[in-house]
Coordinates of C-alpha atoms and ligand atoms in Angstrom, one line a residue:
X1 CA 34.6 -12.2 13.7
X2 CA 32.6 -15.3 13.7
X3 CA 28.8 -16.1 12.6
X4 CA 27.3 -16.4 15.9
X5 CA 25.2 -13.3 16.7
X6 CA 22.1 -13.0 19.8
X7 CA 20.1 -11.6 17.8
X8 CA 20.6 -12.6 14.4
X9 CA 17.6 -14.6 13.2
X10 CA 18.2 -16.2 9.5
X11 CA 15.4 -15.2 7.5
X12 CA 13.7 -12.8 10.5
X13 CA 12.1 -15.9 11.4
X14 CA 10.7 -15.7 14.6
X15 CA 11.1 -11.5 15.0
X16 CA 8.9 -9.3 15.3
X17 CA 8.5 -6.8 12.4
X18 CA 5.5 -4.6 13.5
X19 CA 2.6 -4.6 15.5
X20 CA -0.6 -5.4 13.5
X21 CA -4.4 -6.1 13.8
X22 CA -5.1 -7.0 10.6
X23 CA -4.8 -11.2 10.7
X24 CA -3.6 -13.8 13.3
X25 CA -2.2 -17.1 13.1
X26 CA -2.6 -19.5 15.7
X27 CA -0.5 -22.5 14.2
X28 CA -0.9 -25.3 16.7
X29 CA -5.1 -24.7 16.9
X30 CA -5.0 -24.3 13.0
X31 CA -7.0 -20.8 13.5
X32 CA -7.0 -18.0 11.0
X33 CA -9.0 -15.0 11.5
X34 CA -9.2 -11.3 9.6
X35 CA -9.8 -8.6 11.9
X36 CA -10.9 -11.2 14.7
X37 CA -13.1 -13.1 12.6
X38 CA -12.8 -16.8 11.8
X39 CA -11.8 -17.1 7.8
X40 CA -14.1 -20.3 8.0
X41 CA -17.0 -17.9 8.6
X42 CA -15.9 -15.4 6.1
X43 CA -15.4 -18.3 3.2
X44 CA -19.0 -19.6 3.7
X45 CA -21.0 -16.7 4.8
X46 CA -18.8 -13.6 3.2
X47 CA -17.7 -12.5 -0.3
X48 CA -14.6 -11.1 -1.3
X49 CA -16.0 -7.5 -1.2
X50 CA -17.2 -7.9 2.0
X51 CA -14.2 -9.4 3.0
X52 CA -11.5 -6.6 1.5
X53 CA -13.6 -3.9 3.2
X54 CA -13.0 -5.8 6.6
X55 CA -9.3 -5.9 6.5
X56 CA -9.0 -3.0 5.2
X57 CA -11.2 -0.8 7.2
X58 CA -11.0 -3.0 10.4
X59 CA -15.0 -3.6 10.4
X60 CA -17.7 -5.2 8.9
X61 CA -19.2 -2.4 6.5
X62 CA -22.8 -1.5 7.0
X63 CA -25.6 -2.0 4.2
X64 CA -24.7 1.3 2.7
X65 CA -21.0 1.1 3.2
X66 CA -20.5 -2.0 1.5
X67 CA -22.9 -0.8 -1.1
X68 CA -20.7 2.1 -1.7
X69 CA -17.4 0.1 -1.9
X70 CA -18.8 -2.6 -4.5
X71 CA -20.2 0.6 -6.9
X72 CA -17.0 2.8 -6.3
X73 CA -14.8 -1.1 -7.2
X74 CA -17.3 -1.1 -9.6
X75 CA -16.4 2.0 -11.5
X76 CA -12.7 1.5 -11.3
X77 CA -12.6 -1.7 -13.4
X78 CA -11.6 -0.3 -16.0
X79 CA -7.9 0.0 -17.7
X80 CA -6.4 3.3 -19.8
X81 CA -5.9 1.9 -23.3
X82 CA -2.0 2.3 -23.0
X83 CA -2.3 -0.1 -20.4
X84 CA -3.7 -2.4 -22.7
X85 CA -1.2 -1.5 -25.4
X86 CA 1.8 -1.9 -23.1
X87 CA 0.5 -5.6 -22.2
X88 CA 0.6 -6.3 -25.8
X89 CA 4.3 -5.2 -26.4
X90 CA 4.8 -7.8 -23.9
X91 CA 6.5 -11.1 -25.2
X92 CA 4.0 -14.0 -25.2
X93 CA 6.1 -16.3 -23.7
X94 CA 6.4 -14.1 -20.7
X95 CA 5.3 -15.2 -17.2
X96 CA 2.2 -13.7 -16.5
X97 CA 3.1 -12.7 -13.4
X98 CA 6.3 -10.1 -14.2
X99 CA 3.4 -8.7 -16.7
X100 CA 1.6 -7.8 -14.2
X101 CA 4.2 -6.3 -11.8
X102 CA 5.3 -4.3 -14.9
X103 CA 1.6 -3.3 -15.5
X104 CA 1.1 -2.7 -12.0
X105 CA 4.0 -0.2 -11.9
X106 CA 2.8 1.8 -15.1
X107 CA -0.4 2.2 -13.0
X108 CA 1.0 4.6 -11.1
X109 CA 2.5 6.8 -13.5
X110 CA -1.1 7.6 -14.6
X111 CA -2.2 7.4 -11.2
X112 CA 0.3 9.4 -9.2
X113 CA 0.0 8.1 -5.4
X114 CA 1.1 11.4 -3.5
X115 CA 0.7 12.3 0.2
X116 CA 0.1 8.5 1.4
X117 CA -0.6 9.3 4.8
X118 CA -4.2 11.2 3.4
X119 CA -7.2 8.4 4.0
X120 CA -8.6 9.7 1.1
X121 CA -5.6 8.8 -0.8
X122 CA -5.5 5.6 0.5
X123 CA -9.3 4.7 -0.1
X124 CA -9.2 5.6 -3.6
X125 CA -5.5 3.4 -4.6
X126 CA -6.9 0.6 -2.7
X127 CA -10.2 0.8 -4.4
X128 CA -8.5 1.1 -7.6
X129 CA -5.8 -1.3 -7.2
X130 CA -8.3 -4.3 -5.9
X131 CA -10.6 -3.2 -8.7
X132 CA -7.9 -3.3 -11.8
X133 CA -6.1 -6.4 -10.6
X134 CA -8.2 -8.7 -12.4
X135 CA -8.7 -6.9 -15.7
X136 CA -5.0 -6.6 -15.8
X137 CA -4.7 -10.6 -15.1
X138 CA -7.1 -11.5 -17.3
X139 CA -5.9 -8.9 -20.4
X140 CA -2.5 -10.3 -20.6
X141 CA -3.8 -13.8 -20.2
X142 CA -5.6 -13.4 -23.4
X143 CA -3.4 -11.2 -25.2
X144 CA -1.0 -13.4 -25.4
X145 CA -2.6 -16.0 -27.0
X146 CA -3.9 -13.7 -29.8
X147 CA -7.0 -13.1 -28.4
X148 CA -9.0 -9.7 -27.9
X149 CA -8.9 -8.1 -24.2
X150 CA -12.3 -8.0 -22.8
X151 CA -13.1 -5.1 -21.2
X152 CA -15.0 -5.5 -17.8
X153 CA -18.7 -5.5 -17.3
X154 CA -20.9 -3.6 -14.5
X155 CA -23.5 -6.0 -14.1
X156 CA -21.3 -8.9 -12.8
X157 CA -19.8 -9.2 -9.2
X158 CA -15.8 -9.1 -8.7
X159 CA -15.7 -12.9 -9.4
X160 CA -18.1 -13.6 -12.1
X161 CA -16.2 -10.2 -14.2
X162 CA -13.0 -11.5 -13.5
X163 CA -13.7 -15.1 -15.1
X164 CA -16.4 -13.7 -17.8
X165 CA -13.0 -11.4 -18.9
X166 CA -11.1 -14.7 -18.9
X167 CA -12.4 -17.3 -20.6
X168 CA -15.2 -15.1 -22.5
X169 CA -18.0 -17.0 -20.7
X170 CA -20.5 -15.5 -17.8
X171 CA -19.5 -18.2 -15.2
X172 CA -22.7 -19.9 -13.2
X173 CA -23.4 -19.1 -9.8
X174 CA -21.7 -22.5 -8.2
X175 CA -18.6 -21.6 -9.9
X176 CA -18.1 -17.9 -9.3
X177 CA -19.5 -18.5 -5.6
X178 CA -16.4 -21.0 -5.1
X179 CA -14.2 -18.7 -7.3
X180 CA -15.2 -15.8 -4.6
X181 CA -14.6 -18.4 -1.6
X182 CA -11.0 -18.9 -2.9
X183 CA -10.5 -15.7 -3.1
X184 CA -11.5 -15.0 0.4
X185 CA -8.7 -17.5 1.9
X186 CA -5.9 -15.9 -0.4
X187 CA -6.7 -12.5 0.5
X188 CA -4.5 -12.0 3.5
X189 CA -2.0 -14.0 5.7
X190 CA 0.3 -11.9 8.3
X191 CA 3.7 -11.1 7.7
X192 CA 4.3 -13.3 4.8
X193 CA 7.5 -12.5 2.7
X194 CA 5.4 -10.5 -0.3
X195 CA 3.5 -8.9 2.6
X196 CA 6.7 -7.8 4.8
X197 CA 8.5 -6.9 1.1
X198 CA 5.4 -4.2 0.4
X199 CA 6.0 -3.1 3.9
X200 CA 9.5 -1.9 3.4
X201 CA 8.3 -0.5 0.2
X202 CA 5.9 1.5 2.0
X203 CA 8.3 2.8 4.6
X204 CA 10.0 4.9 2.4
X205 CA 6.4 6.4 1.8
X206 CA 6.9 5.8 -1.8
X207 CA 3.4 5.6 -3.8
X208 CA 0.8 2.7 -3.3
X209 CA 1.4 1.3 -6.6
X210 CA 5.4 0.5 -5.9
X211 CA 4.2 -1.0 -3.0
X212 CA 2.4 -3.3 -4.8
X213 CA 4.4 -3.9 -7.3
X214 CA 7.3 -5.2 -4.9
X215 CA 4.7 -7.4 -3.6
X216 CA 3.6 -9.1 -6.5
X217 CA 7.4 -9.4 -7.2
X218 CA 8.0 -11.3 -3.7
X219 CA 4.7 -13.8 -4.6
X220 CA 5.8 -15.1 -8.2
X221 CA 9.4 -17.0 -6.6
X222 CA 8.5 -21.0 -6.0
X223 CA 9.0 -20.5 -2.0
X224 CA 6.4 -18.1 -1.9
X225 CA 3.1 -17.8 -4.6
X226 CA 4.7 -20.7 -6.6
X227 CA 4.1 -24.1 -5.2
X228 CA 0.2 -24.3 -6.2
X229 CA 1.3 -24.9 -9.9
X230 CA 3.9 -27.1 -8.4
X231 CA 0.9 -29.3 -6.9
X232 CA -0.2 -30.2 -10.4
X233 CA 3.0 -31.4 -11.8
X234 CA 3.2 -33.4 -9.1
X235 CA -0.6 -34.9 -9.2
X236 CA 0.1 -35.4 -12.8
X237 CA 3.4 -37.0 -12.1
X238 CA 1.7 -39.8 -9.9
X239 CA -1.1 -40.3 -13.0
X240 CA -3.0 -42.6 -11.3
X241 CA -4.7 -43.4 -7.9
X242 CA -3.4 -46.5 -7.5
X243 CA 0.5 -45.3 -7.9
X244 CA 0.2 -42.8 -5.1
X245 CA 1.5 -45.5 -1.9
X246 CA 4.1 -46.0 -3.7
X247 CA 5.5 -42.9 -5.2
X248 CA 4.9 -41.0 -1.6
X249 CA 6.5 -43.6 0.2
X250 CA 9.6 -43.3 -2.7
X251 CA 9.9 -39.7 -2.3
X252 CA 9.1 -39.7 1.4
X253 CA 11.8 -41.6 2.1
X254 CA 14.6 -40.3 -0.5
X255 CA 13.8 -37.3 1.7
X256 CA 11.6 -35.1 -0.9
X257 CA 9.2 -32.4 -0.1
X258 CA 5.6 -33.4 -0.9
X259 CA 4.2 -30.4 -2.7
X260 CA 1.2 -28.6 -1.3
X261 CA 1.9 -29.9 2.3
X262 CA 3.6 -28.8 5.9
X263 CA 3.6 -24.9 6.7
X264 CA 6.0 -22.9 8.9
X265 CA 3.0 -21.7 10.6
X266 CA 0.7 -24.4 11.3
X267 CA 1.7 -27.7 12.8
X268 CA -2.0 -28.9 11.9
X269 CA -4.4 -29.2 8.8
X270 CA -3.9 -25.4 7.6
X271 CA -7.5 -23.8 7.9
X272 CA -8.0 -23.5 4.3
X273 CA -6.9 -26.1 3.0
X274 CA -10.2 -27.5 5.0
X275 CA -12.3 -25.2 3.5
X276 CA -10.6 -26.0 0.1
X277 CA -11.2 -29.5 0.1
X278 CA -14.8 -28.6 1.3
X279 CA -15.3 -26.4 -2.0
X280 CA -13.5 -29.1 -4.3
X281 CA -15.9 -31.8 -2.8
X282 CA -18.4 -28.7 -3.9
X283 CA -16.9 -27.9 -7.4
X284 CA -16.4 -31.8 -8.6
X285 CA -19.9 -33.3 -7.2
X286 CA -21.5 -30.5 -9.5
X287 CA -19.3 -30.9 -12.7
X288 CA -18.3 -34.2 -12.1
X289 CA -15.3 -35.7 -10.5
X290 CA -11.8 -35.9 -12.6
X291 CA -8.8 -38.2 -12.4
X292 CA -7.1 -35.4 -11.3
X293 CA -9.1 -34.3 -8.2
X294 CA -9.4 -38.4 -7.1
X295 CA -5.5 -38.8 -7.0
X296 CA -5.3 -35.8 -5.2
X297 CA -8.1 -36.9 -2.4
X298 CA -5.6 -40.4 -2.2
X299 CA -2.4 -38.5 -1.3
X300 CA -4.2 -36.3 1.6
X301 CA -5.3 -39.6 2.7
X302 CA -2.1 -41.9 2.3
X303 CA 0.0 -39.0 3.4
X304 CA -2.5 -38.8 6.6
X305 CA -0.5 -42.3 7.8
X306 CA 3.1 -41.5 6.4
X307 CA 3.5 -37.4 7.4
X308 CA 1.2 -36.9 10.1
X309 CA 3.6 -37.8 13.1
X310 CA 5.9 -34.6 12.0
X311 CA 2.7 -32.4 11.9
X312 CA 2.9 -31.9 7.9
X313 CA -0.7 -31.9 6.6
X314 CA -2.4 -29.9 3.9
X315 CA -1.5 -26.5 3.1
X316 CA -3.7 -24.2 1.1
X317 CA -1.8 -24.6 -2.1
X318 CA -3.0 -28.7 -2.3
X319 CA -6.3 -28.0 -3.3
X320 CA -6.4 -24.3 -5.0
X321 CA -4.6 -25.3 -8.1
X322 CA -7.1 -28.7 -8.8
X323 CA -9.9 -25.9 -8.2
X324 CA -8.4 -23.1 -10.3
X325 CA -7.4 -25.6 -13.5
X326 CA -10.8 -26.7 -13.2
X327 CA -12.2 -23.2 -13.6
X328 CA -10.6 -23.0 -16.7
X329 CA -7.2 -21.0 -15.4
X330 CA -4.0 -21.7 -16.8
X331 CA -1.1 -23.1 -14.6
X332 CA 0.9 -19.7 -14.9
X333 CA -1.8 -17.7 -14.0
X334 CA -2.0 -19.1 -10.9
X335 CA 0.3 -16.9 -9.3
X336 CA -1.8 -13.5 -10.7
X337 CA -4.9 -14.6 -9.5
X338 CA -3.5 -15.3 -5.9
X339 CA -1.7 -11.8 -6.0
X340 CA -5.7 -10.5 -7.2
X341 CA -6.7 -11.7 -4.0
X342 CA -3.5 -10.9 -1.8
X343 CA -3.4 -7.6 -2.8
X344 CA -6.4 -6.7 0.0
X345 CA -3.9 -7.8 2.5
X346 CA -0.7 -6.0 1.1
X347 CA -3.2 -2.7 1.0
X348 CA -4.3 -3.3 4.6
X349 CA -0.8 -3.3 5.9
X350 CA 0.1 -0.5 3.5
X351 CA -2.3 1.6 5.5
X352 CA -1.2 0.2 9.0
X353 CA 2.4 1.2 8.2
X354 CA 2.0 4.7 6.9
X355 CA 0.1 5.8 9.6
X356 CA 2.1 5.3 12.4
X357 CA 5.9 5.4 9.8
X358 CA 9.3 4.0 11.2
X359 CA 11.4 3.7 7.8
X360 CA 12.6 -0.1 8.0
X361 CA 16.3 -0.1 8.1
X362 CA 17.7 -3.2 9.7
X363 CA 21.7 -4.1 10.6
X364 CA 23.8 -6.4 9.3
X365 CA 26.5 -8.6 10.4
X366 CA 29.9 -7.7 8.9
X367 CA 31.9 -10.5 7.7
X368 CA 34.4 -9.4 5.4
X369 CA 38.0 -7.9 6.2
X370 CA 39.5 -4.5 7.2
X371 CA 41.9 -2.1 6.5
X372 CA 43.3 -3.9 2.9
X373 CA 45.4 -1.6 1.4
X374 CA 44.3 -0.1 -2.5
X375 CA 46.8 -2.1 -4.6
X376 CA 47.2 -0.4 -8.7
X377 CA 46.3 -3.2 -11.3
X378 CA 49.5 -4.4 -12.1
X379 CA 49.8 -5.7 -8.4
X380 CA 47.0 -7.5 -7.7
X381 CA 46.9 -11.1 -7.2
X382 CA 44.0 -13.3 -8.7
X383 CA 44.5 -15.6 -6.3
X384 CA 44.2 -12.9 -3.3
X385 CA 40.8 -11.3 -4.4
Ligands
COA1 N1 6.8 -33.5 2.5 C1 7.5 -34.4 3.3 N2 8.1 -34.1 4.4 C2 8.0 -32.9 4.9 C3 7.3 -31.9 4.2 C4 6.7 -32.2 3.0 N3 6.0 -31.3 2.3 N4 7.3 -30.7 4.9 C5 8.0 -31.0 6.0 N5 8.4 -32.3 6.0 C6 9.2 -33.0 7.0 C7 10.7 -32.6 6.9 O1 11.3 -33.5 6.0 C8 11.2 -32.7 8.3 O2 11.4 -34.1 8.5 P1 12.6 -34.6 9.5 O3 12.3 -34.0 10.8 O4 12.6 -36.1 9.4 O5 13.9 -34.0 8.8 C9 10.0 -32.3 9.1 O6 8.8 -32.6 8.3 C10 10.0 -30.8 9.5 O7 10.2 -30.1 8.3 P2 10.8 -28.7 8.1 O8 11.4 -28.6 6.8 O9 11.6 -28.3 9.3 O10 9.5 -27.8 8.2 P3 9.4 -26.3 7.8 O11 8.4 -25.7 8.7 O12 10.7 -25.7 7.7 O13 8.9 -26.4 6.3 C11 7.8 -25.9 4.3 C12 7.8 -25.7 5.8 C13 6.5 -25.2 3.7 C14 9.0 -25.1 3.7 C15 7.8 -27.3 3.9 O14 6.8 -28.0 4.5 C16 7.7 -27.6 2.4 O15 8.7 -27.4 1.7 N6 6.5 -27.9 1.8 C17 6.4 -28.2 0.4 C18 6.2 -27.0 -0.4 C19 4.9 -26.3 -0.2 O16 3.8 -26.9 -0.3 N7 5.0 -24.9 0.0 C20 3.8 -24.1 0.2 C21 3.7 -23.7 1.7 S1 2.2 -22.8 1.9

């Protein structure tokens, strides 16, 4: 037996999981587009309701439609108080993140997600799961610190509710409208590895809220839904705008990754990290710049001369987390409120995979040995096993 395989791909990389007309990629052109449409169009001239209906629903809902969706998203903000009471058996010093897959999961014991195949099914999980996300982020990021949970409130939008049950404050219009935008670019990205994990989830036809929960297990590792906090650390590492030459030409060439830039996928500026830079030029000229955000605009410039010839630019992580901080989110919440948005995508390809279902059950490459014979304790050999 040896390693080399025609069709084993490390990773999948490259292959062909399913055939989808959700989102496409087109790396080299640096395009992105839900259900054919441009994200840039959808970040400036959509909201995130909009938005979710599109990629769910493959269209652009009508007046009524869309006025339907937002009151029935409405309506399902709410969580059951044992929800609420499990987050607070949680242990404080828990990652925000596992307390929401956990919550996620308990959804569906009081939500039971049977015959998946049923559109009426499926409206009402993915209406309820896009509409309970943030309550359930923003509960356990307060209950954890001691505070009360605040339940949500009808007369915001998606994005001013989710902050106001934050940080306790009705955010102004600039700032939910940028919150909204970000929201928009998170909310769905092809056959990402949280994306392709809630697929196999939903081949078994399991319920939608197992699905989801697998996905929001896939986000939190560092490769994945991890690198925005990352960003930070790094911006805070450099300290000051005259330091960054020379600590990305240090770790540039000890052969370090620069956080927040290059993509498997695009070999230019990734599309929203564009827009992103557009809305942080947005969010700082209105509340005023920080030390923070002008370090970060140095590296995307210095790293213009030093990375550019291998195609690494931008990626949509270098500018969310100097956005999100500034909003008033903690670090380790980044990850929840990218699964808040994600979870729009995940349900979209939920939908595309149980209607037309081919259980996912790959091969493997067998490495190990044959035909050992069953040896009785006293006869084995350390060494041998
Ligand atoms: N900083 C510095 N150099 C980088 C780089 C980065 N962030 N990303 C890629 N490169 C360099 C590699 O060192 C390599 O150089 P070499 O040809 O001299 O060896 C070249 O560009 C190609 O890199 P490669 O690792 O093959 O690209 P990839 O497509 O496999 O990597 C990532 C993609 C995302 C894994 C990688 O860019 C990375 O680790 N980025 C930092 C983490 C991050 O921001 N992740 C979020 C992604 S949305």
């Amino acid at each position: 037996m040896t390693d080399a395989h025609p069709t084993f791909s490390p990773g999948l990389s490259g292959v062909p999981v399913t055939r989808s007309s959700v989102s496409f990629i087109d790396g080299t052109r640096g395009v992105l587009e839900y259900r054919g449409i441009s994200v840039n169009s959808l970040a400036t001239k959509s909201n995130f309701v909009e938005t979710a209906y599109l990629l769910l629903f493959g269209a652009l809902p009508t007046p009524s439609q869309l006025a339907t969706f937002r009151q029935d998203l409405g309506e399902h903000r709410r969580i059951k108080y044992r929800i609420v009471d499990l987050m607070k058996c949680l242990p404080e010093g828990g990652h925000p993140m596992d307390a929401l897959q956990a919550a996620v999961a308990a959804l569906g014991m009081f939500y039971p997600g049977v015959d998946v195949q049923n559109p009426k099914t499926q409206y009402l999980s993915a209406v309820r799961l896009i509409a309970k996300l943030p309550t359930l982020v923003a509960a356990y990021a307060r209950l954890r610190h001691g505070d009360d949970y605040l339940p949500p409130r009808d007369d915001l939008t998606h994005s001013e509710n989710f902050l106001y049950m934050l940080t306790g404050r009705v955010p102004d219009k600039v700032l939910s409208e940028i919150f909204d935008a970000c929201l928009v670019l998170h909310a769905e990205h092809g056959m990402n590895a949280s994306t392709f994990s809630g697929l196999v989830t939903a081949s078994t036809l399991t319920d939608p809220y197992t699905v989801v929960s697998s996905a929001i297990g896939t986000l939190k590792g560092p490769l994945h839904g991890g690198a925005t906090e990352k960003v930070l650390i790094m911006l805070t590492h450099i300290g000051s705008v005259s330091n960054v030459r020379p600590w990305l030409e240090a770790r540039i060439a000890a052969k370090e990754k620069i956080m927040g830039f290059g993509h498997r996928e695009y070999k230019v500026k990734d599309p929203r990290a564009v827009i992103l830079q557009q809305l942080a030029g947005r969010l700082f000229s209105h509340y005023g710049s920080s030390p923070m955000y002008e370090v970060a605009t140095e590296v995307e410039r210095v790293n213009e001369s030093l990375l550019s010839s291998k195609n690494v630019y931008a990626n949509v992580d270098f500018y969310s987390g100097i956005l999100y901080e500034r909003m008033g989110i903690e670090r380790d919440c980044f990850p929840p409120v990218f699964a808040m948005a994600r979870v729009v995508g995940w349900l979209a390809h939920w939908m595309e995979q149980v209607k037309d279902n081919h259980l996912f059950r790959p091969t493997e490459i067998y490495q190990g040995k044959h035909g050992l014979p069953y040896r009785p304790p006293d006869d084995r050999n350390l060494a041998e096993l």
